[in-house]
Amino acid sequence: MGCAISGLGTKAEFGERRTEDAASAAAAAAAAVYPRDDQIQMIKESWKVIRDDIAKVGIIMFVRLFETHPECKDVFFLFRDVEDLERLRSSRELRAHGLRVMSFIEKSVARLDQQDRLEALAQELGKSHYHYSAPPKYYSYVGAEFISAVQPILKERWTAELEEAWKTLFQYVTSLMKQGYHEESERQRHLAASPRERPDKRSTAL
Ligand code: HEM
């Protein structure tokens, strides 16, 4: 039984919980709905307009993310001490970061006709987010901020159907990112538990 005061479980319970997290993330990823063909067309068409403003959208998205969920800012060591969010709007680092995220969205849009490639891309991104210490509970916020940032750009072209299409894509990508994150977390836990299996320790071949 775990410690009721600290809220911590025993090592075995902790290990079990993490395996459950990984299993439920894998189940959620398997159940994630893929955008339908008509939604894929809508996303591609709207992307042609959005891409002209990707730097702007990237900045708006992250400044809003930090306004609405300040805890996300702490994950970024470059921005965690910046109190004045207005200063961030002109930050070169935030612009560069926003562009990295937007170019991932661009790649995802380009791979919408190759589901297996998009799946691999999103899982790998989840694995790298494990190493950035960016936990899955925050991922869904990004899709919501993306939608608020692109709506004014698309003006009257924005429709409830288009919003549904983008939401479906973000839910799909983020559920695979979560799966990748949990897989990597399991892999690291396993490596820590059995150091002899670490790839950098050549135990037999010498
Ligand atoms: C849909 C959700 C998200 C997407 C698509 C996304 C995408 C990306 C991409 C493409 C990179 C560049 C590096 C790489 O390719 O590995 C990156 C880096 C990073 N992300 Fe995310 N991200 C998401 C959510 C988040 C959230 C919610 C946080 C923090 C709370 C976060 C924190 C970071 C950090 C710390 C880095 C490394 C620093 C940097 O590259 O500037 N990410 N992300």
Tab-separated table of C-alpha atoms and ligand atoms in Angstrom:
chain	number	residue	atom	x	y	z
A	1	MET	CA	0.000	0.000	0.000
A	2	GLY	CA	1.218	3.522	-0.714
A	3	CYS	CA	1.869	6.313	1.713
A	4	ALA	CA	-1.398	8.158	2.280
A	5	ILE	CA	0.319	11.363	3.427
A	6	SER	CA	2.835	11.841	0.670
A	7	GLY	CA	0.561	10.326	-1.967
A	8	LEU	CA	3.479	8.178	-3.099
A	9	GLY	CA	3.093	4.475	-3.762
A	10	THR	CA	5.608	1.683	-3.254
A	11	LYS	CA	8.193	1.144	-5.989
A	12	ALA	CA	6.168	-1.800	-7.314
A	13	GLU	CA	2.956	0.248	-7.361
A	14	PHE	CA	4.771	3.099	-9.088
A	15	GLY	CA	6.111	0.729	-11.733
A	16	GLU	CA	2.662	-0.770	-12.269
A	17	ARG	CA	1.086	2.652	-12.613
A	18	ARG	CA	3.611	3.678	-15.255
A	19	THR	CA	3.000	0.477	-17.191
A	20	GLU	CA	-0.740	1.216	-16.987
A	21	ASP	CA	-0.105	4.776	-18.254
A	22	ALA	CA	1.823	3.350	-21.202
A	23	ALA	CA	-0.884	0.749	-21.887
A	24	SER	CA	-3.705	3.291	-21.729
A	25	ALA	CA	-1.758	5.717	-23.941
A	26	ALA	CA	-1.262	2.895	-26.488
A	27	ALA	CA	-4.988	2.039	-26.335
A	28	ALA	CA	-5.941	5.718	-26.781
A	29	ALA	CA	-3.559	6.042	-29.736
A	30	ALA	CA	-5.007	2.898	-31.346
A	31	ALA	CA	-8.520	4.312	-30.901
A	32	ALA	CA	-7.593	7.813	-32.137
A	33	VAL	CA	-9.800	8.867	-35.020
A	34	TYR	CA	-8.015	9.718	-38.273
A	35	PRO	CA	-9.331	12.679	-40.305
A	36	ARG	CA	-11.753	11.588	-43.057
A	37	ASP	CA	-10.901	12.252	-46.727
A	38	ASP	CA	-13.129	15.341	-46.882
A	39	GLN	CA	-11.512	16.668	-43.688
A	40	ILE	CA	-8.046	16.048	-45.168
A	41	GLN	CA	-9.002	18.143	-48.208
A	42	MET	CA	-10.306	20.953	-45.967
A	43	ILE	CA	-7.139	20.933	-43.846
A	44	LYS	CA	-4.911	21.059	-46.946
A	45	GLU	CA	-6.875	23.915	-48.498
A	46	SER	CA	-6.816	25.980	-45.303
A	47	TRP	CA	-3.114	25.276	-44.795
A	48	LYS	CA	-2.342	27.068	-48.095
A	49	VAL	CA	-3.654	30.263	-46.449
A	50	ILE	CA	-2.233	29.648	-42.952
A	51	ARG	CA	1.307	28.923	-44.217
A	52	ASP	CA	1.765	32.570	-45.322
A	53	ASP	CA	1.595	33.552	-41.655
A	54	ILE	CA	3.345	30.646	-39.949
A	55	ALA	CA	5.818	32.758	-37.965
A	56	LYS	CA	2.989	34.948	-36.637
A	57	VAL	CA	0.763	31.966	-35.792
A	58	GLY	CA	3.636	30.203	-33.990
A	59	ILE	CA	4.245	33.232	-31.744
A	60	ILE	CA	0.550	33.919	-31.039
A	61	MET	CA	0.011	30.246	-30.188
A	62	PHE	CA	2.789	30.074	-27.609
A	63	VAL	CA	2.224	33.498	-26.019
A	64	ARG	CA	-1.443	32.515	-25.546
A	65	LEU	CA	-0.442	29.100	-24.239
A	66	PHE	CA	1.759	30.781	-21.617
A	67	GLU	CA	-1.048	33.235	-20.739
A	68	THR	CA	-3.721	30.570	-20.329
A	69	HIS	CA	-1.467	27.852	-18.864
A	70	PRO	CA	1.528	29.565	-17.212
A	71	GLU	CA	2.784	26.186	-15.938
A	72	CYS	CA	3.778	25.350	-19.556
A	73	LYS	CA	6.300	28.230	-19.560
A	74	ASP	CA	8.303	26.492	-16.820
A	75	VAL	CA	9.104	23.657	-19.222
A	76	PHE	CA	11.079	26.056	-21.440
A	77	PHE	CA	14.262	27.018	-19.678
A	78	LEU	CA	14.732	29.972	-22.069
A	79	PHE	CA	11.358	31.506	-21.216
A	80	ARG	CA	10.608	30.382	-17.691
A	81	ASP	CA	12.024	33.533	-16.084
A	82	VAL	CA	10.396	35.966	-18.488
A	83	GLU	CA	7.551	37.598	-16.572
A	84	ASP	CA	6.475	40.086	-19.218
A	85	LEU	CA	4.724	38.070	-21.918
A	86	GLU	CA	4.673	41.129	-24.209
A	87	ARG	CA	8.475	40.873	-24.340
A	88	LEU	CA	8.105	37.329	-25.564
A	89	ARG	CA	6.178	38.476	-28.631
A	90	SER	CA	9.392	39.963	-30.013
A	91	SER	CA	11.681	37.201	-28.782
A	92	ARG	CA	13.825	35.586	-31.494
A	93	GLU	CA	13.884	32.340	-29.534
A	94	LEU	CA	10.109	32.136	-29.305
A	95	ARG	CA	9.843	32.897	-33.007
A	96	ALA	CA	12.320	30.075	-33.760
A	97	HIS	CA	10.476	27.684	-31.470
A	98	GLY	CA	7.089	28.609	-32.962
A	99	LEU	CA	8.515	28.000	-36.434
A	100	ARG	CA	9.764	24.523	-35.412
A	101	VAL	CA	6.293	23.597	-34.192
A	102	MET	CA	4.617	25.060	-37.275
A	103	SER	CA	6.982	23.209	-39.603
A	104	PHE	CA	5.985	20.011	-37.817
A	105	ILE	CA	2.335	20.881	-38.574
A	106	GLU	CA	3.330	21.526	-42.173
A	107	LYS	CA	4.975	18.083	-42.358
A	108	SER	CA	1.894	16.491	-40.792
A	109	VAL	CA	-0.364	18.129	-43.387
A	110	ALA	CA	1.956	16.917	-46.146
A	111	ARG	CA	1.784	13.357	-44.755
A	112	LEU	CA	-1.976	13.181	-44.321
A	113	ASP	CA	-2.177	10.741	-47.231
A	114	GLN	CA	0.422	8.454	-45.608
A	115	GLN	CA	-1.019	7.599	-42.222
A	116	ASP	CA	1.823	5.247	-41.235
A	117	ARG	CA	4.447	7.966	-41.858
A	118	LEU	CA	2.452	10.548	-39.907
A	119	GLU	CA	2.046	8.054	-37.073
A	120	ALA	CA	5.816	7.445	-36.905
A	121	LEU	CA	6.552	11.185	-37.011
A	122	ALA	CA	4.162	11.967	-34.133
A	123	GLN	CA	5.408	9.069	-31.998
A	124	GLU	CA	9.026	10.193	-32.444
A	125	LEU	CA	8.030	13.733	-31.449
A	126	GLY	CA	6.417	12.343	-28.287
A	127	LYS	CA	9.647	10.494	-27.496
A	128	SER	CA	11.689	13.680	-27.873
A	129	HIS	CA	9.211	15.505	-25.615
A	130	TYR	CA	9.979	12.995	-22.884
A	131	HIS	CA	13.572	14.294	-23.023
A	132	TYR	CA	12.339	17.907	-23.010
A	133	SER	CA	10.384	17.091	-19.812
A	134	ALA	CA	7.187	18.255	-21.528
A	135	PRO	CA	4.451	15.993	-20.130
A	136	PRO	CA	1.428	14.804	-22.179
A	137	LYS	CA	-1.154	16.573	-20.022
A	138	TYR	CA	-0.202	19.828	-21.794
A	139	TYR	CA	-0.312	18.657	-25.434
A	140	SER	CA	-4.026	19.184	-26.026
A	141	TYR	CA	-3.705	22.897	-25.123
A	142	VAL	CA	-1.591	23.502	-28.246
A	143	GLY	CA	-4.351	22.429	-30.675
A	144	ALA	CA	-6.834	24.751	-28.972
A	145	GLU	CA	-4.402	27.688	-29.222
A	146	PHE	CA	-3.616	26.856	-32.847
A	147	ILE	CA	-7.325	27.013	-33.654
A	148	SER	CA	-7.776	30.389	-31.928
A	149	ALA	CA	-4.699	31.754	-33.726
A	150	VAL	CA	-5.709	30.688	-37.256
A	151	GLN	CA	-9.408	31.569	-37.059
A	152	PRO	CA	-8.837	35.338	-37.615
A	153	ILE	CA	-6.479	34.583	-40.519
A	154	LEU	CA	-9.049	32.463	-42.332
A	155	LYS	CA	-11.873	34.925	-41.540
A	156	GLU	CA	-15.090	33.882	-43.328
A	157	ARG	CA	-13.400	30.734	-44.653
A	158	TRP	CA	-13.406	29.375	-41.088
A	159	THR	CA	-16.345	26.988	-40.554
A	160	ALA	CA	-17.497	24.587	-37.856
A	161	GLU	CA	-16.553	21.686	-40.190
A	162	LEU	CA	-13.035	23.054	-40.685
A	163	GLU	CA	-12.649	23.466	-36.927
A	164	GLU	CA	-13.745	19.833	-36.459
A	165	ALA	CA	-11.214	18.701	-39.084
A	166	TRP	CA	-8.284	20.501	-37.376
A	167	LYS	CA	-9.401	19.248	-33.950
A	168	THR	CA	-9.437	15.681	-35.285
A	169	LEU	CA	-5.904	16.081	-36.659
A	170	PHE	CA	-4.567	17.548	-33.397
A	171	GLN	CA	-6.272	14.862	-31.305
A	172	TYR	CA	-4.758	12.193	-33.534
A	173	VAL	CA	-1.238	13.677	-33.432
A	174	THR	CA	-1.278	14.365	-29.693
A	175	SER	CA	-2.533	10.881	-28.804
A	176	LEU	CA	0.419	9.422	-30.755
A	177	MET	CA	2.783	11.891	-29.096
A	178	LYS	CA	1.468	10.700	-25.722
A	179	GLN	CA	2.068	7.103	-26.724
A	180	GLY	CA	5.630	7.958	-27.832
A	181	TYR	CA	6.239	9.823	-24.571
A	182	HIS	CA	5.083	6.859	-22.455
A	183	GLU	CA	7.060	4.351	-24.542
A	184	GLU	CA	10.202	6.402	-24.072
A	185	SER	CA	9.508	6.802	-20.372
A	186	GLU	CA	9.125	2.997	-20.054
A	187	ARG	CA	12.314	2.447	-22.052
A	188	GLN	CA	14.277	4.826	-19.829
A	189	ARG	CA	12.838	3.212	-16.695
A	190	HIS	CA	13.849	-0.189	-17.999
A	191	LEU	CA	17.366	1.045	-18.806
A	192	ALA	CA	17.704	2.544	-15.330
A	193	ALA	CA	16.513	-0.724	-13.762
A	194	SER	CA	18.927	-2.883	-15.792
A	195	PRO	CA	22.060	-0.814	-16.396
A	196	ARG	CA	23.829	-3.760	-18.034
A	197	GLU	CA	21.417	-3.427	-20.953
A	198	ARG	CA	22.455	0.159	-21.570
A	199	PRO	CA	23.656	0.402	-25.193
A	200	ASP	CA	26.784	2.307	-24.115
A	201	LYS	CA	27.944	-0.556	-21.832
A	202	ARG	CA	29.535	-3.260	-23.938
A	203	SER	CA	29.216	-6.151	-21.526
A	204	THR	CA	29.908	-9.163	-23.780
A	205	ALA	CA	31.590	-8.408	-27.088
A	206	LEU	CA	35.064	-7.527	-25.716
B	1	HEM	C1	0.705	19.530	-30.359
B	1	HEM	C2	1.621	19.728	-29.440
B	1	HEM	C3	3.087	19.981	-29.718
B	1	HEM	C4	3.782	19.886	-30.880
B	1	HEM	C5	3.264	19.526	-32.267
B	1	HEM	C6	5.173	20.214	-30.570
B	1	HEM	C7	6.194	20.246	-31.489
B	1	HEM	C8	7.526	20.485	-31.201
B	1	HEM	C9	8.592	20.482	-32.168
B	1	HEM	C10	8.435	20.188	-33.673
B	1	HEM	C11	9.735	20.765	-31.520
B	1	HEM	C12	11.138	20.907	-32.150
B	1	HEM	C13	12.081	19.810	-31.745
B	1	HEM	C14	11.731	18.421	-32.211
B	1	HEM	O1	11.323	18.228	-33.379
B	1	HEM	O2	11.896	17.486	-31.395
B	1	HEM	C15	9.399	20.942	-30.115
B	1	HEM	C16	10.306	21.225	-29.116
B	1	HEM	C17	9.966	21.444	-27.820
B	1	HEM	N1	8.715	21.416	-27.269
B	1	HEM	FE1	7.014	20.929	-28.232
B	1	HEM	N2	5.280	20.504	-29.231
B	1	HEM	C18	4.032	20.382	-28.684
B	1	HEM	C19	3.699	20.624	-27.372
B	1	HEM	C20	4.579	21.062	-26.406
B	1	HEM	C21	4.192	21.486	-25.074
B	1	HEM	C22	2.752	21.556	-24.556
B	1	HEM	C23	5.333	21.829	-24.417
B	1	HEM	C24	5.535	22.354	-23.016
B	1	HEM	C25	4.642	22.410	-22.093
B	1	HEM	C26	6.443	21.615	-25.352
B	1	HEM	C27	7.763	21.823	-25.048
B	1	HEM	C28	8.803	21.718	-25.944
B	1	HEM	C29	10.201	21.956	-25.601
B	1	HEM	C30	10.732	22.342	-24.218
B	1	HEM	C31	10.934	21.784	-26.768
B	1	HEM	C32	12.465	21.898	-26.922
B	1	HEM	C33	12.902	23.307	-27.105
B	1	HEM	C34	12.795	23.829	-28.506
B	1	HEM	O3	12.895	23.067	-29.495
B	1	HEM	O4	12.611	25.042	-28.647
B	1	HEM	N3	5.941	21.155	-26.535
B	1	HEM	N4	8.047	20.792	-29.956
